[in-house]
Coordinates of C-alpha atoms in Angstrom, one line a residue:
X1 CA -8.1 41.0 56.9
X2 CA -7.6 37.4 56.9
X3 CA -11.2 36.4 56.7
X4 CA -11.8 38.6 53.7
X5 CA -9.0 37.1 51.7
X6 CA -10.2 33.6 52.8
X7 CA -13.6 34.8 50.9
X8 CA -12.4 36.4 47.9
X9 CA -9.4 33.5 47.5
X10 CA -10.2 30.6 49.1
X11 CA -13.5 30.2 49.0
X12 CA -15.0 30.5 52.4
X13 CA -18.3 31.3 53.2
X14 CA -20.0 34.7 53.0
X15 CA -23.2 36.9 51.8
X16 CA -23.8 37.8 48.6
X17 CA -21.0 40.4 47.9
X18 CA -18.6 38.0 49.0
X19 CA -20.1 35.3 46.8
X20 CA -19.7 37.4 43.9
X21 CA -16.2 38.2 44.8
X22 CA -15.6 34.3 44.9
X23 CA -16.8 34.1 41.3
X24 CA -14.5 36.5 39.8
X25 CA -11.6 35.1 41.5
X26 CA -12.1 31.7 40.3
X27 CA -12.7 32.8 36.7
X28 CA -10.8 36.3 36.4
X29 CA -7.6 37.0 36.1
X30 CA -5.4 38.4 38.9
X31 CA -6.5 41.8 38.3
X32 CA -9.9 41.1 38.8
X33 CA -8.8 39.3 41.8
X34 CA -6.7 41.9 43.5
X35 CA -10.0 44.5 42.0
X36 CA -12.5 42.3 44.2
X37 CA -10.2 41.8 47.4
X38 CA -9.7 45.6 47.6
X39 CA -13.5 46.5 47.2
X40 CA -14.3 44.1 50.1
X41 CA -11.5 45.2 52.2
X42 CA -13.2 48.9 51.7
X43 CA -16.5 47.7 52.1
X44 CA -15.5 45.6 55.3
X45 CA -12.9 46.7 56.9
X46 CA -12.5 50.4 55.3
X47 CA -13.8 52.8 58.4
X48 CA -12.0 50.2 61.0
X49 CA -8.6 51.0 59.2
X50 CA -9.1 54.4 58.9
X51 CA -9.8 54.7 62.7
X52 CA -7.5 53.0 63.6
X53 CA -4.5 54.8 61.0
X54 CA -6.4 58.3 62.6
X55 CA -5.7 57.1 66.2
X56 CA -1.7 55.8 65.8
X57 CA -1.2 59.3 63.9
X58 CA 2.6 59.8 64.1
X59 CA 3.8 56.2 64.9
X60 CA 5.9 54.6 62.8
X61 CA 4.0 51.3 61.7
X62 CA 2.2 50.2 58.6
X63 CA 1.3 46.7 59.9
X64 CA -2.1 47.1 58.0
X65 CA -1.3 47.6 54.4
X66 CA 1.5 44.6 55.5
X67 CA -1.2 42.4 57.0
X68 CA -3.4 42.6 53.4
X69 CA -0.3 41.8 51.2
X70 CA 1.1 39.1 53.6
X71 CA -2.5 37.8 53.6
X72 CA -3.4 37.8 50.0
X73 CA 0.3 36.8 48.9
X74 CA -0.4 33.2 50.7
X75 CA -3.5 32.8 49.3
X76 CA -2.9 33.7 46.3
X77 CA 0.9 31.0 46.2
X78 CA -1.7 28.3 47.9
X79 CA -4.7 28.9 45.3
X80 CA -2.8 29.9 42.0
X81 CA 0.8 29.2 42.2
X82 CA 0.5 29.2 38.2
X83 CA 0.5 33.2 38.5
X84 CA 3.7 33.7 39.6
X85 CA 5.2 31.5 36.4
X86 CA 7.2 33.2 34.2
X87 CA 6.7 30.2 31.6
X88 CA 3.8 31.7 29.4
X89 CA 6.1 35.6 29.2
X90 CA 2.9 37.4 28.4
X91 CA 0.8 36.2 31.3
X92 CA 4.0 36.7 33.3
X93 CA 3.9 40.2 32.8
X94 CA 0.3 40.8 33.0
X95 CA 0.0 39.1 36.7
X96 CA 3.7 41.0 37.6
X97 CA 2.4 44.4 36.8
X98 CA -1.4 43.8 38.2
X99 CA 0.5 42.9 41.4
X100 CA 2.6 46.3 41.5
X101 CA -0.5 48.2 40.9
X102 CA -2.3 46.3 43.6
X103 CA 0.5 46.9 45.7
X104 CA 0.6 51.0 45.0
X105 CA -3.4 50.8 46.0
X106 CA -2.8 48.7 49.3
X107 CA 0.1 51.6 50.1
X108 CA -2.8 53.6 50.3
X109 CA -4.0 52.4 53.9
X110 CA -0.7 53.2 55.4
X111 CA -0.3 56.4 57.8
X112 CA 0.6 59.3 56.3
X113 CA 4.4 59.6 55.3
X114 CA 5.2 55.7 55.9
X115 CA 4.6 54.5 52.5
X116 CA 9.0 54.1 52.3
X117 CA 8.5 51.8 55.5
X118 CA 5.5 49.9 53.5
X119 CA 7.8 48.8 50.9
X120 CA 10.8 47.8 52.7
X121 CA 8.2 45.8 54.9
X122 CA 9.0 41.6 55.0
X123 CA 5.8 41.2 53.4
X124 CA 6.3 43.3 50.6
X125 CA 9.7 41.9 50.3
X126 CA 8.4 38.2 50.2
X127 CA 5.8 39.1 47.8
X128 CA 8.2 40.6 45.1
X129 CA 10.3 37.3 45.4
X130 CA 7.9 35.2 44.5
X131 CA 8.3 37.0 40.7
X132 CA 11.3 36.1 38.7
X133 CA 12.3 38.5 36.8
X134 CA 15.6 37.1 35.9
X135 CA 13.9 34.6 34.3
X136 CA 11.3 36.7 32.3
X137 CA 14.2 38.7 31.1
X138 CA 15.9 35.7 29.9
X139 CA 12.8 34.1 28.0
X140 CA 12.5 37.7 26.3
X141 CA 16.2 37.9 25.2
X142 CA 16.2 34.4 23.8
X143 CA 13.1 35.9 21.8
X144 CA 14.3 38.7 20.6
X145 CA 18.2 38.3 20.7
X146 CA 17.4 34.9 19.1
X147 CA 15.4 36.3 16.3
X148 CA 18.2 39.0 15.3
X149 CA 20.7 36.2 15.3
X150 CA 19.1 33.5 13.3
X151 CA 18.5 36.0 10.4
X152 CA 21.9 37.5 10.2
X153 CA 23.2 33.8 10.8
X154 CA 20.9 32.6 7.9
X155 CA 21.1 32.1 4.0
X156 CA 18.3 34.7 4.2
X157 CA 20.5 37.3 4.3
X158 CA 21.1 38.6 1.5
X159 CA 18.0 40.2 0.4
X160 CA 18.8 43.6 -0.2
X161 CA 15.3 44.4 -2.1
X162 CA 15.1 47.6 -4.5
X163 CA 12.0 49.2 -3.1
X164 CA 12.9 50.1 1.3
X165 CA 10.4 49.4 3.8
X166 CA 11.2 50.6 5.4
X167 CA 15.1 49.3 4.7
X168 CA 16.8 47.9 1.8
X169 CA 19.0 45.6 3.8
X170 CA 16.4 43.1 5.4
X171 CA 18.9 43.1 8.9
X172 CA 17.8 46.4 9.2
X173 CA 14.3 45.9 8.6
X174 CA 14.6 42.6 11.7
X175 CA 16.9 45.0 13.9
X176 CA 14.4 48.0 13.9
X177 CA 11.8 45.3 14.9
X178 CA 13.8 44.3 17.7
X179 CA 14.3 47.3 19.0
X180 CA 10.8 48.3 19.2
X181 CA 9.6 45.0 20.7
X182 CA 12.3 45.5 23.5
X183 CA 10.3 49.0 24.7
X184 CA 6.8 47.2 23.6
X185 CA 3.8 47.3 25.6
X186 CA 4.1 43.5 25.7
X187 CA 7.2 43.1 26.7
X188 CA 8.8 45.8 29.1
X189 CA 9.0 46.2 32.6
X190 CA 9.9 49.0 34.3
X191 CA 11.6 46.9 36.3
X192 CA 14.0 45.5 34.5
X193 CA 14.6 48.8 32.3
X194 CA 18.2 48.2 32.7
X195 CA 18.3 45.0 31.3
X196 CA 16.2 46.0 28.3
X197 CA 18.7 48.8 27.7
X198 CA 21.6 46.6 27.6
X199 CA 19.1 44.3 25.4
X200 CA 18.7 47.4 22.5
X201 CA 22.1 48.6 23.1
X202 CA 23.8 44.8 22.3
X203 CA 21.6 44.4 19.0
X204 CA 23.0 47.6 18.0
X205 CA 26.4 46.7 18.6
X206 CA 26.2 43.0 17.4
X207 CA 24.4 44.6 14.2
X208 CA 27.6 46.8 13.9
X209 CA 29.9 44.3 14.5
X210 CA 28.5 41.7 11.9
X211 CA 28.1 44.9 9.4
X212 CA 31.2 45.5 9.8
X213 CA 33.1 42.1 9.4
X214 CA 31.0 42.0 6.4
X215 CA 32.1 44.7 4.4
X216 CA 35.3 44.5 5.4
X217 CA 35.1 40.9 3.4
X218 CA 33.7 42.9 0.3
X219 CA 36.7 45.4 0.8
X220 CA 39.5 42.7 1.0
X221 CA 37.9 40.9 -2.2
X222 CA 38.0 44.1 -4.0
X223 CA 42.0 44.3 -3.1
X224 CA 42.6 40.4 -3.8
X225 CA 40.6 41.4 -7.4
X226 CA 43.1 43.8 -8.2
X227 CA 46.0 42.1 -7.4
X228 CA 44.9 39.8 -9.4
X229 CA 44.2 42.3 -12.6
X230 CA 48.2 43.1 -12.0
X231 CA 49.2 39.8 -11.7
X232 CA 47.2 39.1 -15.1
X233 CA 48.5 41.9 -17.3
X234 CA 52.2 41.1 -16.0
X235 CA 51.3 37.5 -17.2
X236 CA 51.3 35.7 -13.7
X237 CA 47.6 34.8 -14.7
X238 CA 46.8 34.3 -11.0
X239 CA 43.8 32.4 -9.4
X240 CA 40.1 32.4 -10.8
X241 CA 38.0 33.8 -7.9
X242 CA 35.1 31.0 -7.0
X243 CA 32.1 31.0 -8.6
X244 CA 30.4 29.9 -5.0
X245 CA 31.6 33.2 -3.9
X246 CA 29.4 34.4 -0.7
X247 CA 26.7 37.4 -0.3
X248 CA 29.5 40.1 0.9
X249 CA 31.7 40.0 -1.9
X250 CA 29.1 39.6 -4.6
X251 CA 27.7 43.4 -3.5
X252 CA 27.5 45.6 -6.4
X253 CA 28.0 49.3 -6.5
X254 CA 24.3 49.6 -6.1
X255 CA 23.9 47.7 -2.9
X256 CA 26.6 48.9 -1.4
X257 CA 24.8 52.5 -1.8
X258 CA 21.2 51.0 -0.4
X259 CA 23.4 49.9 2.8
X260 CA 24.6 53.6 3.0
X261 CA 21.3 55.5 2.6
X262 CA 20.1 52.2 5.0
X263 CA 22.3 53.1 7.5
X264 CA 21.1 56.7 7.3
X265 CA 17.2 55.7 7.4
X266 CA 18.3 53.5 10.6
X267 CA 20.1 56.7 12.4
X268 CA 17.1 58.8 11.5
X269 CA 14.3 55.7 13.2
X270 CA 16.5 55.3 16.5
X271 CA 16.1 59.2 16.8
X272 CA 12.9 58.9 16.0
X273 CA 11.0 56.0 16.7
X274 CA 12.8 54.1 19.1
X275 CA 13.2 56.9 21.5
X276 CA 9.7 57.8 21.5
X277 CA 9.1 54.2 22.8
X278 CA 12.2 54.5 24.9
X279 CA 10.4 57.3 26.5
X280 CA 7.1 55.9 26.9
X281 CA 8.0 52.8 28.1
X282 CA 10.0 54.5 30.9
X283 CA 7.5 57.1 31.7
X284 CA 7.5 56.0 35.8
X285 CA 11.2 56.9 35.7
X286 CA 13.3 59.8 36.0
X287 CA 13.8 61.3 32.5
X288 CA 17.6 61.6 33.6
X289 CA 17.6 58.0 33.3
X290 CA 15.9 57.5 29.9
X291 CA 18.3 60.1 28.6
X292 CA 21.6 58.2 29.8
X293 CA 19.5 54.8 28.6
X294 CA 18.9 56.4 24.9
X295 CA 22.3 58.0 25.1
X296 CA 24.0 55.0 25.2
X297 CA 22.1 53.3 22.1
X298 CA 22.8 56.9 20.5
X299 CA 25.9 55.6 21.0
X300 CA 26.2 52.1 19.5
X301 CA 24.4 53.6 16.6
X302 CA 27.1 55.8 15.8
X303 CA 29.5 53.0 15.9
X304 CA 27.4 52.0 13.2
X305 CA 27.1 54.9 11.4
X306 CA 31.1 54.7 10.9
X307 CA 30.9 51.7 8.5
X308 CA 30.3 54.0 5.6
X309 CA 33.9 55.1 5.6
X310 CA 34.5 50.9 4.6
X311 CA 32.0 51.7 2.2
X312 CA 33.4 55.0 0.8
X313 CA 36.6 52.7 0.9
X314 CA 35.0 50.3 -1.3
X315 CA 33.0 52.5 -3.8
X316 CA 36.3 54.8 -3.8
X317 CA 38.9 52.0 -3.4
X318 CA 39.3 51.6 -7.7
X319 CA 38.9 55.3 -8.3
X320 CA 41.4 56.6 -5.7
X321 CA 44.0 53.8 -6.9
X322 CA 43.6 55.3 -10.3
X323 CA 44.1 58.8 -9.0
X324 CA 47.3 58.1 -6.4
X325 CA 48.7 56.3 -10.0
X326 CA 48.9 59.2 -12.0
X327 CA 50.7 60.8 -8.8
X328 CA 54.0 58.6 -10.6
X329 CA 54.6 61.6 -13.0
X330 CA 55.7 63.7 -10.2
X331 CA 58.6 61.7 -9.9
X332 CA 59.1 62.4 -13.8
X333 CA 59.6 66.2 -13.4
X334 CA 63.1 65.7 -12.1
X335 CA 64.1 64.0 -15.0
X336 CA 63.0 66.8 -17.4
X337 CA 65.1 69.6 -15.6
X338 CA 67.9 67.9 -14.3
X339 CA 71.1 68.4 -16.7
X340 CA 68.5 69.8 -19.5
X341 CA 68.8 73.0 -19.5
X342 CA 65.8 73.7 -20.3
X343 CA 64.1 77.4 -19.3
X344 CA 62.1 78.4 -16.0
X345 CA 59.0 76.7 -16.1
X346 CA 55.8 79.1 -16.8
X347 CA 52.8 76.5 -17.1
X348 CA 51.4 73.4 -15.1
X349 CA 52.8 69.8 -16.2
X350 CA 50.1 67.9 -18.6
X351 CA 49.6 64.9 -16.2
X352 CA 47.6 67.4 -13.4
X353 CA 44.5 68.3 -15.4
X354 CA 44.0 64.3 -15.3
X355 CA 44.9 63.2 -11.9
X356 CA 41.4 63.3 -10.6
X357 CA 39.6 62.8 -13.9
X358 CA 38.4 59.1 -12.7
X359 CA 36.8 61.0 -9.9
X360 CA 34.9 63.4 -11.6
X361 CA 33.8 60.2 -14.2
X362 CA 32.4 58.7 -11.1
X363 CA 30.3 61.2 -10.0
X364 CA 28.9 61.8 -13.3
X365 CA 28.0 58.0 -12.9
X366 CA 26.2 58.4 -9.5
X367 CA 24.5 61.4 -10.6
X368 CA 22.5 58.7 -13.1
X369 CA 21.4 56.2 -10.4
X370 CA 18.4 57.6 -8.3
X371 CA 19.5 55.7 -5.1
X372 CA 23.0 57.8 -4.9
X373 CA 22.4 60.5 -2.5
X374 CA 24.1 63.8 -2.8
X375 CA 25.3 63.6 0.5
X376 CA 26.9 60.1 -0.4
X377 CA 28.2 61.6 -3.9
X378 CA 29.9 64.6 -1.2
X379 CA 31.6 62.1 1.0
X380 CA 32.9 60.3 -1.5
X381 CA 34.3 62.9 -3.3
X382 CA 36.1 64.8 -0.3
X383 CA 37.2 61.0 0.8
X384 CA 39.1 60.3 -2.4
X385 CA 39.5 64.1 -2.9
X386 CA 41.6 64.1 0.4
X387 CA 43.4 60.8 0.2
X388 CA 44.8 61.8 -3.5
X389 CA 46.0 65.0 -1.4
X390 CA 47.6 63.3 1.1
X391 CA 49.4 60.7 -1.2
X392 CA 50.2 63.9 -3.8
X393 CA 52.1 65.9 -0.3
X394 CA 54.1 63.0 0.5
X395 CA 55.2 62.3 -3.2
X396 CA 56.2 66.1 -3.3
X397 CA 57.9 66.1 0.2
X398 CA 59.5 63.3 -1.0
X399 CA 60.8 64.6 -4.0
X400 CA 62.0 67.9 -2.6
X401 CA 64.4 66.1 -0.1
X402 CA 65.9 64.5 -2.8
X403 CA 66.2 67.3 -4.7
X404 CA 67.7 69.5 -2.1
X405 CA 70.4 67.2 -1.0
X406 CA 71.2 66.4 -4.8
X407 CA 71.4 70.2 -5.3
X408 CA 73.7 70.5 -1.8
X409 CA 75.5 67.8 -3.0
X410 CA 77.0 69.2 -6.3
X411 CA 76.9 72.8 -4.5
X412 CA 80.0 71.0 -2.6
X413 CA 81.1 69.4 -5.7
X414 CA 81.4 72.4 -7.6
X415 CA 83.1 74.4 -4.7
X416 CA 85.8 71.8 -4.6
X417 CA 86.5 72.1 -8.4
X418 CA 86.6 76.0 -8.1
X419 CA 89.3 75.7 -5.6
X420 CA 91.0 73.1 -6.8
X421 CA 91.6 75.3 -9.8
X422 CA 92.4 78.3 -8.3
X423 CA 89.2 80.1 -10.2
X424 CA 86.4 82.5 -8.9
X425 CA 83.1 81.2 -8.2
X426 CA 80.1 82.8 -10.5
X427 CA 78.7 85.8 -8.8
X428 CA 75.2 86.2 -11.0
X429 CA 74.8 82.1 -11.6
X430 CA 71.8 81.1 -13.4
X431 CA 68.9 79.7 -11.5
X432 CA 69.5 75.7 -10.8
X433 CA 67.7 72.5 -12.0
X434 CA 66.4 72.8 -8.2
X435 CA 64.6 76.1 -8.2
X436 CA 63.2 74.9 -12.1
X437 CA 62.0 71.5 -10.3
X438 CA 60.8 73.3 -7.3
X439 CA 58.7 76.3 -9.4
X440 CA 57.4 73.2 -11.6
X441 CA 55.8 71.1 -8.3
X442 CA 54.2 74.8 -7.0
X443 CA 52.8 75.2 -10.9
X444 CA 51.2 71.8 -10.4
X445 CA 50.1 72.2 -6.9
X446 CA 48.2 75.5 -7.6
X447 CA 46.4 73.3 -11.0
X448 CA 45.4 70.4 -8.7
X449 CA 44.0 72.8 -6.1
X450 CA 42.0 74.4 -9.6
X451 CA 40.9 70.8 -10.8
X452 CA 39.5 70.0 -6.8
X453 CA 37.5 73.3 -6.9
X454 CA 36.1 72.3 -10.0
X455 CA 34.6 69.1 -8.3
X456 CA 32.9 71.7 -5.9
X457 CA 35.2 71.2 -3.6
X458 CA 36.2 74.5 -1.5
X459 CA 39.9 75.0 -1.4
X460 CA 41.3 76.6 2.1
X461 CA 43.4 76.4 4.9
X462 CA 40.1 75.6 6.9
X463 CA 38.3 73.8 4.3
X464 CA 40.9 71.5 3.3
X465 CA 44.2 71.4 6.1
X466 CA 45.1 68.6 3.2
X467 CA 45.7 70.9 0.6
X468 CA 46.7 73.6 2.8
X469 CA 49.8 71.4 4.2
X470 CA 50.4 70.4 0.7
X471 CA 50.9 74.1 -0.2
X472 CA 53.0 74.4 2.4
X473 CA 55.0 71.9 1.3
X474 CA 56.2 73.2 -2.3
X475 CA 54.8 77.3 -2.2
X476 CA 58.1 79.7 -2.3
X477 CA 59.3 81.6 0.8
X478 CA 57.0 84.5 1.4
X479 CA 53.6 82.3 -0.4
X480 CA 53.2 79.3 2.2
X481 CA 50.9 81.3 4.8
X482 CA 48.1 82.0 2.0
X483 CA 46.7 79.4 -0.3
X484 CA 46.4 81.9 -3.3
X485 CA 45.5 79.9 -6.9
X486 CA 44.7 83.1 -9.0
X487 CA 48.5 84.8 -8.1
X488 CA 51.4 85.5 -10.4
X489 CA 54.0 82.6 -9.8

């Protein structure tokens, strides 16, 4: 073995095959050398190997596919040392994986069955050392990590353009490139498919991250404008917001929907695009472990995927304070039947045709911009839809406590007075502000649940446990198991 490296590598003397072997390893690249060193080892040495792999038949040893790796890894460190440099990435990775090919082909002069031996041999071992992958990953993760970084990092930024390619939000367009050039032909190794994993699955999750801190600046300059609107109309005046400002707060309605539909579109390409790479780059492995790999991106882009509730927040955040403010007239409806005397209520008070009137204005607004999908429009709607509901079931509950221990209260009052006079205690007594203010709030509650189906919103103890709690919360004894809107009162 040893000579025929010595032609092939260094350069000792030979016919005219060898000579021509010598030529491409001086020129070629390590392919081409590995290519020449195994056609002269077959040509040379080919029928003495076999014979003598048929003639050890059942021992345990594989000291000839060791001997030509042994062999052709000190030539090779002593003639080209440069090859095992991970300092040029892409000539790294050529040499590495033309060295793990030439090492499947040399496992093919070992006896039958001993190829597990082969590779736990010391000279398969020393070989594989000489290739540091630690520090090709690292020279690829500054790359791509890098790249990510400095453009969410940068002034940049803020390009949101109208027309998607295929993203809005520029971050996205850099992050889907990232992700692809992680499983690129160029770039992966089999080898290190863990690292380049955790690689796609931290871009993800950094993307999330600065997504989310983000917005979350947009939401809390939407809160510190309205304060400031209040603070204004009750003549506080209050602070003028910057004009500087930065690009997360100056988001518009519109852009805030290209981030949603982005965010969408990037769900749809890791599903799509990026594990179709995942999978071909990983081909050699099990497909168990691609799955649990992909999996766990799946993963990072749901965390992503949960930013549109911020958003919804946003988008929803003046509507649904407009809504929860018209919820203030409940409050009103035990002024107009306590000590009033007024007659059993048989209609729905005035304020409840209006409470989510601002929500139905904003979906008629969304419904003119082309970028709104109707999914978006749905979420939205439920979102504030369910919120208003929650807010209008602990007003009610509220109120109803109150009420019952004010009616309780002068229940004892006026037993006290009736014995203290001696007299007899109404047998047929009239109904009580309680039952009027009570029979008002269900009159109201079975309107809301009228207005919310006419946003298209299906009202049920399934479809909306919101509205089914706050039925529960004001509906008579004998109504509260059925959500019935259509019923006598």
């Amino acid at each position: 073995i040893r000579p025929i490296v010595s032609q092939v590598l260094v350069g000792g003397g030979g016919g005219g095959a060898q000579k021509q072997g010598q030529a491409q390893a001086k020129k070629g690249a390590i392919a081409e050398i590995y290519k020449t060193l195994l056609d002269e080892v077959a040509s040379q040495a080919g029928e003495i190997i076999e014979s003598i792999n048929g003639q050890l038949s059942g021992a345990k040893s594989c000291n000839i596919a060791a001997a030509i790796v042994a062999e052709t890894d000190m030539a090779v460190s002593a003639s080209r040392p440069n090859v095992y440099s991970p300092g040029i990435p892409d000539a790294f990775r050529e040499n590495y994986l033309a060295s793990i090919d030439f090492l499947k082909q040399v496992a093919g002069y070992c006896p039958e069955g001993l190829t597990r031996e082969f590779e736990e041999s010391q000279a398969v071992q020393r070989f594989l050392k000489r290739w540091n992958l630690t520090v090709y990953h690292s020279l690829r993760f500054q790359d791509i990590a890098g790249t990510f970084e400095k453009h969410i990092a940068g002034k940049g930024v803020a390009s949101i353009a109208e027309e998607a390619k295929p993203f809005h939000f520029s971050a996205a367009n850099v992050l889907l490139e990232c992700l692809l050039k992680c499983f690129s032909r160029e770039v992966f190794l089999p080898s290190l498919a863990n690292k380049f994993c955790r690689l796609a699955y931290q871009l993800v999750s950094r993307f999330h991250v600065w997504l989310k801190a983000g917005l979350a600046k947009r939401r809390d300059a939407a809160k510190s404008s309205q304060q400031e609107k209040k603070a204004a109309a009750a003549g506080g005046g209050g602070e003028q917001e910057s004009s500087q400002g930065t690009f997360w707060t100056k988001l518009t309605t519109n852009e805030l929907v290209m981030i949603v539909n982005d965010v969408k579109v990037l769900s749809d390409k890791v599903g799509t695009e990026v594990r179709r790479a995942m999978a071909a780059a990983m081909a050699e492995l099990s497909g168990e472990v691609a799955g649990l790999a992909f999996a766990a991106v799946e993963e990072a882009v749901g965390d992503v995927r949960g930013v549109t509730e911020i958003i919804k927040e946003i988008l929803g955040g003046d509507v649904l304070q407009q809504c929860t403010d018209l919820l203030k007239h409940v409050r009103g409806i035990t002024a107009t039947y306590r000590m009033t005397n007024r007659p059993m209520p048989s209609r729905p008070s005035h304020y409840v045709s209006g409470i989510l009137r601002p929500l139905g204005e904003l979906q008629q607004t969304f419904r003119k911009q082309a970028s709104v999908s109707e999914e978006l429009m749905t979420d939205l709607r439920d979102h504030v839809a369910k919120e208003v509901t929650v807010k209008y079931a602990e007003t009610a509950g509220d109120l109803l406590k109150t009420v019952h221990q004010t009616e309780s209260s002068l229940k004892r009052l006026k037993e006290r007075q009736v014995q203290a006079t001696g007299g007899n205690q109404d047998t047929e007594a009239a109904a009580s502000d309680a039952d009027k203010i009570c029979l008002q709030l269900f009159l109201d509650v079975k309107e809301f649940g009228k207005q919310l189906q006419k946003l298209g919103i299906a009202v049920g103890q399934e479809s909306t446990p919101e509205y089914a709690h706050l039925w529960q919360t004001v509906a008579p004894e004998g109504k509260k198991d059925a959500i019935d809107l259509l019923g006598t009162n």
